Short mmCIF file of C-alpha atoms and ligand atoms in Angstrom, two decimals:
data_model
loop_
_atom_site.label_atom_id
_atom_site.label_comp_id
_atom_site.label_asym_id
_atom_site.label_seq_id
_atom_site.Cartn_x
_atom_site.Cartn_y
_atom_site.Cartn_z
CA UNK A 7 -48.59 46.88 -87.61
CA UNK A 8 -47.79 43.62 -85.89
CA UNK A 9 -45.27 41.54 -87.76
CA UNK A 10 -46.43 38.10 -88.73
CA UNK A 11 -44.24 35.15 -87.93
CA UNK A 12 -43.40 34.99 -91.55
CA UNK A 13 -42.05 38.53 -91.56
CA UNK A 14 -40.04 38.19 -88.38
CA UNK A 15 -38.36 35.08 -89.70
CA UNK A 16 -37.33 36.72 -92.94
CA UNK A 17 -33.62 37.51 -93.10
CA UNK A 18 -32.51 41.14 -93.19
CA UNK A 19 -31.82 42.22 -96.75
CA UNK A 20 -29.39 45.04 -96.36
CA UNK A 21 -26.61 44.20 -98.78
CA UNK A 22 -26.52 43.70 -102.54
CA UNK A 23 -23.30 41.74 -102.13
CA UNK A 24 -20.34 41.49 -99.78
CA UNK A 25 -16.74 41.87 -100.93
CA UNK A 26 -14.17 40.17 -98.68
CA UNK A 27 -11.60 42.42 -97.01
CA UNK A 28 -8.78 40.84 -98.97
CA UNK A 29 -10.49 41.44 -102.31
CA UNK A 30 -11.65 44.94 -101.37
CA UNK A 31 -8.10 45.94 -100.39
CA UNK A 32 -6.63 44.55 -103.61
CA UNK A 33 -9.22 46.35 -105.73
CA UNK A 34 -8.75 49.64 -103.90
CA UNK A 35 -4.98 49.44 -104.43
CA UNK A 36 -5.33 48.52 -108.11
CA UNK A 37 -3.74 45.14 -107.51
CA UNK A 38 -4.67 42.16 -109.72
CA UNK A 39 -7.80 40.19 -108.83
CA UNK A 40 -9.36 37.21 -110.63
CA UNK A 41 -12.93 36.00 -110.11
CA UNK A 42 -13.63 32.25 -109.92
CA UNK A 43 -17.04 30.63 -110.30
CA UNK A 44 -18.59 28.17 -107.90
CA UNK A 45 -20.92 26.08 -110.10
CA UNK A 46 -17.87 24.36 -111.57
CA UNK A 47 -17.00 23.37 -107.96
CA UNK A 48 -20.46 22.35 -106.75
CA UNK A 49 -21.97 20.89 -109.92
CA UNK A 50 -19.13 20.49 -112.43
CA UNK A 51 -16.60 18.42 -110.45
CA UNK A 52 -17.19 15.38 -108.22
CA UNK A 53 -16.53 15.35 -104.48
CA UNK A 54 -13.98 15.30 -102.93
CA UNK A 55 -11.80 16.41 -105.84
CA UNK A 56 -13.88 19.57 -106.12
CA UNK A 57 -12.67 20.92 -102.77
CA UNK A 58 -9.05 20.22 -103.64
CA UNK A 59 -9.60 21.92 -107.00
CA UNK A 60 -11.23 25.01 -105.49
CA UNK A 61 -8.28 25.41 -103.14
CA UNK A 62 -5.77 24.74 -105.89
CA UNK A 63 -7.25 27.39 -108.22
CA UNK A 64 -6.96 29.97 -105.44
CA UNK A 65 -3.39 28.87 -104.67
CA UNK A 66 -2.31 29.17 -108.32
CA UNK A 67 -3.44 32.80 -108.25
CA UNK A 68 -1.87 33.63 -104.90
CA UNK A 69 1.45 32.12 -106.04
CA UNK A 70 1.34 34.47 -109.03
CA UNK A 71 0.69 37.50 -106.80
CA UNK A 72 -2.99 37.69 -107.75
CA UNK A 73 -5.90 37.83 -105.29
CA UNK A 74 -8.56 35.16 -105.92
CA UNK A 75 -12.21 36.16 -105.64
CA UNK A 76 -14.28 32.99 -105.60
CA UNK A 77 -17.92 34.00 -105.94
CA UNK A 78 -20.99 32.28 -104.47
CA UNK A 79 -24.17 33.16 -102.61
CA UNK A 80 -24.01 32.14 -98.95
CA UNK A 81 -27.12 32.49 -96.79
CA UNK A 82 -28.71 34.94 -99.21
CA UNK A 83 -25.69 37.20 -99.64
CA UNK A 84 -23.57 37.14 -102.79
CA UNK A 85 -19.93 36.96 -101.70
CA UNK A 86 -17.05 38.25 -103.75
CA UNK A 87 -14.13 36.39 -102.19
CA UNK A 88 -14.65 33.47 -99.82
CA UNK A 89 -12.78 32.41 -96.70
CA UNK A 90 -11.76 28.76 -96.13
CA UNK A 91 -15.13 27.93 -94.65
CA UNK A 92 -16.95 29.45 -97.63
CA UNK A 93 -14.83 27.42 -100.05
CA UNK A 94 -15.57 24.29 -98.04
CA UNK A 95 -19.29 25.02 -98.12
CA UNK A 96 -19.51 25.38 -101.91
CA UNK A 97 -17.65 22.09 -102.31
CA UNK A 98 -19.53 20.08 -99.68
CA UNK A 99 -23.05 21.48 -99.32
CA UNK A 100 -25.84 20.63 -101.73
CA UNK A 101 -26.39 24.08 -103.15
CA UNK A 102 -28.64 25.13 -105.95
CA UNK A 103 -27.07 26.18 -109.24
CA UNK A 104 -27.67 29.92 -109.33
CA UNK A 105 -27.88 32.02 -112.46
CA UNK A 106 -28.45 35.78 -112.50
CA UNK A 107 -32.21 35.48 -112.19
CA UNK A 108 -31.93 33.39 -109.03
CA UNK A 109 -29.98 36.02 -107.08
CA UNK A 110 -32.93 38.08 -105.75
CA UNK A 111 -34.81 34.92 -104.81
CA UNK A 112 -31.86 33.53 -102.86
CA UNK A 113 -31.61 36.92 -101.18
CA UNK A 114 -35.27 36.85 -100.12
CA UNK A 115 -34.99 33.32 -98.83
CA UNK A 116 -31.59 33.68 -97.19
CA UNK A 117 -30.54 30.65 -99.23
CA UNK A 118 -27.18 29.65 -100.69
CA UNK A 119 -26.28 28.99 -104.30
CA UNK A 120 -23.28 28.20 -106.46
CA UNK A 121 -23.00 30.84 -109.17
CA UNK A 122 -22.82 29.97 -112.86
CA UNK A 123 -20.62 31.85 -115.30
CA UNK A 124 -23.56 34.21 -115.87
CA UNK A 125 -24.09 35.04 -112.19
CA UNK A 126 -20.37 35.12 -111.43
CA UNK A 127 -19.64 37.51 -114.29
CA UNK A 128 -22.56 39.69 -113.28
CA UNK A 129 -21.42 39.92 -109.65
CA UNK A 130 -17.74 40.33 -110.57
CA UNK A 131 -18.67 43.20 -112.85
CA UNK A 132 -20.73 44.88 -110.14
CA UNK A 133 -17.83 44.57 -107.69
CA UNK A 134 -15.23 45.90 -110.15
CA UNK A 135 -13.39 42.61 -110.72
CA UNK A 136 -12.48 42.66 -114.41
CA UNK A 137 -10.95 39.24 -115.05
CA UNK A 138 -12.63 35.86 -114.51
CA UNK A 139 -11.40 32.30 -115.03
CA UNK A 140 -13.70 29.37 -115.69
CA UNK A 141 -13.50 25.98 -117.42
CA UNK A 142 -15.96 26.10 -120.27
CA UNK A 143 -18.68 28.63 -121.05
CA UNK A 144 -22.32 27.73 -121.32
CA UNK A 145 -23.77 28.33 -124.77
CA UNK A 146 -26.41 27.30 -127.25
CA UNK A 147 -27.53 23.71 -126.70
CA UNK A 148 -27.93 21.30 -129.57
CA UNK A 149 -31.55 21.35 -130.63
CA UNK A 150 -31.99 24.89 -129.28
CA UNK A 151 -34.12 25.84 -132.26
CA UNK A 152 -36.78 23.58 -130.72
CA UNK A 153 -36.03 23.94 -127.00
CA UNK A 154 -34.79 27.56 -126.88
CA UNK A 155 -32.10 26.27 -124.50
CA UNK A 156 -29.38 28.89 -124.65
CA UNK A 157 -27.31 29.52 -121.53
CA UNK A 158 -27.77 32.86 -119.79
CA UNK A 159 -23.95 32.89 -119.76
CA UNK A 160 -24.04 34.52 -123.18
CA UNK A 161 -26.44 37.36 -122.45
CA UNK A 162 -25.00 37.98 -118.97
CA UNK A 163 -21.48 38.13 -120.37
CA UNK A 164 -22.61 40.66 -122.90
CA UNK A 165 -23.52 43.04 -120.09
CA UNK A 166 -20.81 42.31 -117.56
CA UNK A 167 -17.71 44.19 -118.74
CA UNK A 168 -15.68 41.22 -117.52
CA UNK A 169 -12.99 39.34 -119.43
CA UNK A 170 -13.66 35.61 -119.16
CA UNK A 171 -10.99 33.00 -119.85
CA UNK A 172 -12.42 29.64 -120.94
CA UNK A 173 -11.40 26.69 -123.10
CA UNK A 174 -14.26 27.54 -125.44
CA UNK A 175 -17.46 25.59 -125.09
CA UNK A 176 -17.95 21.86 -124.78
CA UNK A 177 -18.88 19.88 -127.82
CA UNK A 178 -22.05 18.90 -125.95
CA UNK A 179 -23.23 22.31 -127.16
CA UNK A 180 -23.83 23.70 -130.63
CA UNK A 181 -20.49 25.48 -131.13
CA UNK A 182 -21.18 27.39 -134.36
CA UNK A 183 -24.54 28.60 -133.01
CA UNK A 184 -22.81 29.74 -129.82
CA UNK A 185 -20.26 31.71 -131.84
CA UNK A 186 -23.07 33.28 -133.87
CA UNK A 187 -24.86 34.37 -130.71
CA UNK A 188 -21.68 35.92 -129.31
CA UNK A 189 -21.42 37.87 -132.55
CA UNK A 190 -25.04 39.03 -132.28
CA UNK A 191 -24.44 40.11 -128.68
CA UNK A 192 -21.34 42.06 -129.79
CA UNK A 193 -19.07 40.17 -127.41
CA UNK A 194 -15.45 40.24 -128.60
CA UNK A 195 -14.00 36.73 -128.90
CA UNK A 196 -10.24 36.29 -129.10
CA UNK A 197 -8.20 33.11 -129.21
CA UNK A 198 -5.07 32.95 -127.11
CA UNK A 199 -2.41 32.34 -129.77
CA UNK A 200 -4.93 30.65 -132.04
CA UNK A 201 -7.86 31.34 -134.33
CA UNK A 202 -9.20 27.80 -133.91
CA UNK A 203 -11.93 27.97 -131.26
CA UNK A 204 -11.29 25.19 -128.72
CA UNK A 205 -14.01 22.75 -127.70
CA UNK A 206 -13.04 22.31 -124.05
CA UNK A 207 -11.62 18.75 -123.82
CA UNK A 208 -10.28 19.09 -127.36
CA UNK A 209 -7.89 21.85 -128.33
CA UNK A 210 -9.73 22.59 -131.55
CA UNK A 211 -13.31 22.55 -132.79
CA UNK A 212 -12.78 23.13 -136.48
CA UNK A 213 -14.58 26.49 -136.12
CA UNK A 214 -12.46 29.53 -136.77
CA UNK A 215 -12.68 32.85 -134.98
CA UNK A 216 -11.48 36.11 -136.46
CA UNK A 217 -8.87 37.17 -133.96
CA UNK A 218 -5.99 35.78 -132.01
CA UNK A 219 -4.02 37.61 -129.32
CA UNK A 220 -0.38 36.96 -128.61
CA UNK A 221 0.11 37.81 -124.96
CA UNK A 222 -1.62 39.05 -121.84
CA UNK A 223 -0.53 42.66 -122.41
CA UNK A 224 -2.40 42.61 -125.70
CA UNK A 225 -5.54 41.34 -123.94
CA UNK A 226 -5.23 44.17 -121.40
CA UNK A 227 -5.08 46.61 -124.31
CA UNK A 228 -8.27 45.09 -125.76
CA UNK A 229 -9.91 45.70 -122.36
CA UNK A 230 -8.62 49.26 -122.39
CA UNK A 231 -9.97 49.74 -125.91
CA UNK A 232 -13.35 48.47 -124.78
CA UNK A 233 -13.38 50.92 -121.88
CA UNK A 234 -12.31 53.86 -124.05
CA UNK A 235 -15.20 53.13 -126.38
CA UNK A 236 -17.59 52.91 -123.47
CA UNK A 237 -18.57 49.49 -124.73
CA UNK A 238 -19.81 47.53 -121.72
CA UNK A 239 -19.56 44.04 -123.17
CA UNK A 240 -17.44 41.35 -121.60
CA UNK A 241 -14.63 39.75 -123.59
CA UNK A 242 -14.23 36.03 -124.24
CA UNK A 243 -10.66 34.74 -124.27
CA UNK A 244 -10.56 31.21 -125.70
CA UNK A 245 -7.61 29.35 -124.26
CA UNK A 246 -7.03 25.86 -125.69
CA UNK A 247 -5.12 23.19 -123.81
CA UNK A 248 -1.86 22.30 -125.55
CA UNK A 249 -2.69 19.51 -128.03
CA UNK A 250 -0.61 16.93 -126.14
CA UNK A 251 -2.81 17.40 -123.05
CA UNK A 252 -6.19 17.17 -124.76
CA UNK A 253 -8.56 14.19 -124.40
CA UNK A 254 -8.18 11.47 -127.01
CA UNK A 255 -10.59 12.59 -129.78
CA UNK A 256 -11.90 9.09 -130.59
CA UNK A 257 -12.65 8.38 -126.93
CA UNK A 258 -14.20 11.84 -126.59
CA UNK A 259 -16.55 11.23 -129.50
CA UNK A 260 -17.57 7.81 -128.23
CA UNK A 261 -18.33 8.99 -124.69
CA UNK A 262 -20.27 12.04 -125.87
CA UNK A 263 -22.52 9.96 -128.10
CA UNK A 264 -23.29 7.69 -125.11
CA UNK A 265 -23.95 10.71 -122.90
CA UNK A 266 -26.51 12.19 -125.30
CA UNK A 267 -28.31 8.89 -125.49
CA UNK A 268 -28.36 8.65 -121.68
CA UNK A 269 -29.68 12.22 -121.28
CA UNK A 270 -32.42 11.44 -123.76
CA UNK A 271 -33.33 8.23 -121.99
CA UNK A 272 -33.36 9.97 -118.59
CA UNK A 273 -35.52 12.79 -119.99
CA UNK A 274 -33.41 15.56 -118.42
CA UNK A 275 -34.07 19.11 -119.54
CA UNK A 276 -33.42 22.74 -118.63
CA UNK A 277 -30.73 23.61 -116.11
CA UNK A 278 -30.23 19.94 -115.24
CA UNK A 279 -28.83 19.14 -118.68
CA UNK A 280 -25.29 20.49 -118.23
CA UNK A 281 -24.65 18.86 -114.80
CA UNK A 282 -26.16 15.56 -116.04
CA UNK A 283 -23.95 15.40 -119.11
CA UNK A 284 -20.82 16.40 -117.17
CA UNK A 285 -21.42 13.81 -114.45
CA UNK A 286 -22.19 11.10 -116.96
CA UNK A 287 -19.10 11.86 -119.01
CA UNK A 288 -16.79 11.66 -115.98
CA UNK A 289 -18.25 8.23 -115.09
CA UNK A 290 -18.22 6.89 -118.60
CA UNK A 291 -14.64 8.02 -119.28
CA UNK A 292 -13.37 6.35 -116.11
CA UNK A 293 -12.22 9.71 -114.78
CA UNK A 294 -10.11 10.63 -117.83
CA UNK A 295 -12.39 13.56 -118.75
CA UNK A 296 -12.02 14.80 -115.17
CA UNK A 297 -8.22 14.92 -115.38
CA UNK A 298 -8.44 16.87 -118.63
CA UNK A 299 -11.11 19.12 -117.09
CA UNK A 300 -8.79 19.96 -114.19
CA UNK A 301 -5.87 20.67 -116.54
CA UNK A 302 -8.14 23.01 -118.49
CA UNK A 303 -9.25 24.90 -115.42
CA UNK A 304 -5.68 25.28 -114.13
CA UNK A 305 -4.55 26.49 -117.54
CA UNK A 306 -7.35 29.08 -117.60
CA UNK A 307 -6.68 30.23 -114.04
CA UNK A 308 -2.99 30.77 -114.91
CA UNK A 309 -3.82 32.78 -118.01
CA UNK A 310 -6.44 34.84 -116.17
CA UNK A 311 -3.84 35.60 -113.49
CA UNK A 312 -1.48 36.84 -116.21
CA UNK A 313 -4.21 39.02 -117.73
CA UNK A 314 -5.03 40.51 -114.32
CA UNK A 315 -1.33 41.31 -113.80
CA UNK A 316 -1.14 42.97 -117.23
CA UNK A 317 -4.36 44.88 -116.59
CA UNK A 318 -3.13 46.13 -113.24
CA UNK A 319 0.24 47.15 -114.75
CA UNK A 320 -1.43 48.96 -117.66
CA UNK A 321 -3.61 50.95 -115.30
CA UNK A 322 -0.82 51.85 -112.87
CA UNK A 323 1.34 53.00 -115.82
CA UNK A 324 -1.53 55.23 -116.92
CA UNK A 325 -2.17 56.60 -113.41
N1 PSU B 6 -19.70 24.18 -118.89
C1 PSU B 6 -18.68 23.45 -118.41
N2 PSU B 6 -18.56 23.23 -117.08
C2 PSU B 6 -19.44 23.78 -116.18
C3 PSU B 6 -20.48 24.58 -116.71
C4 PSU B 6 -20.58 24.75 -118.05
O1 PSU B 6 -17.88 22.99 -119.20
O2 PSU B 6 -19.30 23.58 -114.97
C5 PSU B 6 -21.41 25.26 -115.76
C6 PSU B 6 -20.98 26.74 -115.66
O3 PSU B 6 -21.22 27.19 -114.36
C7 PSU B 6 -21.91 27.43 -116.63
C8 PSU B 6 -23.17 26.62 -116.45
O4 PSU B 6 -22.11 28.79 -116.33
O5 PSU B 6 -22.72 25.27 -116.31
C9 PSU B 6 -24.09 26.75 -117.64
O6 PSU B 6 -25.28 26.11 -117.36
P1 PSU B 6 -26.54 26.32 -118.31
O7 PSU B 6 -26.20 25.64 -119.59
O8 PSU B 6 -27.66 25.66 -117.58
O9 PSU B 6 -26.71 27.80 -118.45
MN1 MN B 7 -30.17 26.10 -120.15
#
């Protein structure tokens, strides 16, 4: 049958995803690897700081002896581990924000996308990367009982088998509802040296979680326990910034109230809500929220690196 133009132009779809050589070698040798998401770079941080940040997160891991695996979809192919050019593209190109459900569509179209926590955790899990660092998780939005707006981060995490380090969820979300949903989805939530769930820019939220873990070896043992039970859920590690580095709470509350009003006035909804609020908050805080945001991400990347080292050590001791 003669191919139509449409068919001949379609990209070849031969790969589910592509793991970089560096990441594949590290995984095969049982060396530590940490996944990094790309939506935080493309939609969560302003240019040009986002490119600097993407490079810095990778450098923090390399300095600790951990292989970074930044994840994004480039030209239809999910990549686990990017080269310099790939990192530049996620920071500088206007890419769609891609959740798990967008992956097959990007594949069909040969299009690029920056992966959310949901899509990153999904792909990391498929590739065998067990530890993932992000800034803040998506969760249940305020007003979700009317809008049904709950991030796919929660359901995707529940299926990923990946340990995600975050500074909790932003107070733009409904924090207690998010914690309830994580309970329903049977996702273990542990605080790093705390039982006070952090709210991203602030080190506390006033909502208590059941468990705290004391060091990265203990987190690796939780992962082991999960594997022994054959329980495929991911694990949420909530890692608050030290209190002296958090955003000033009064300023935080003022800016957030303004941001909600602006989102309302602009009529944003759906997947545009999170990027709108984040962008607005950076502007309105005169960049202060951005500095705290970067401190949070660095802090999470460092802890994730430590967990990956502990995980690798635990498994080589067992081998
Ligand atoms: N929360 C943040 N910073 C972010 C995001 C969430 O504090 O950059 C991004 C992450 O990529 C997350 C996504 O996976 O937003 C969630 O979007 P949504 O609420 O549309 O699922
Ligand atoms: Mn949503």
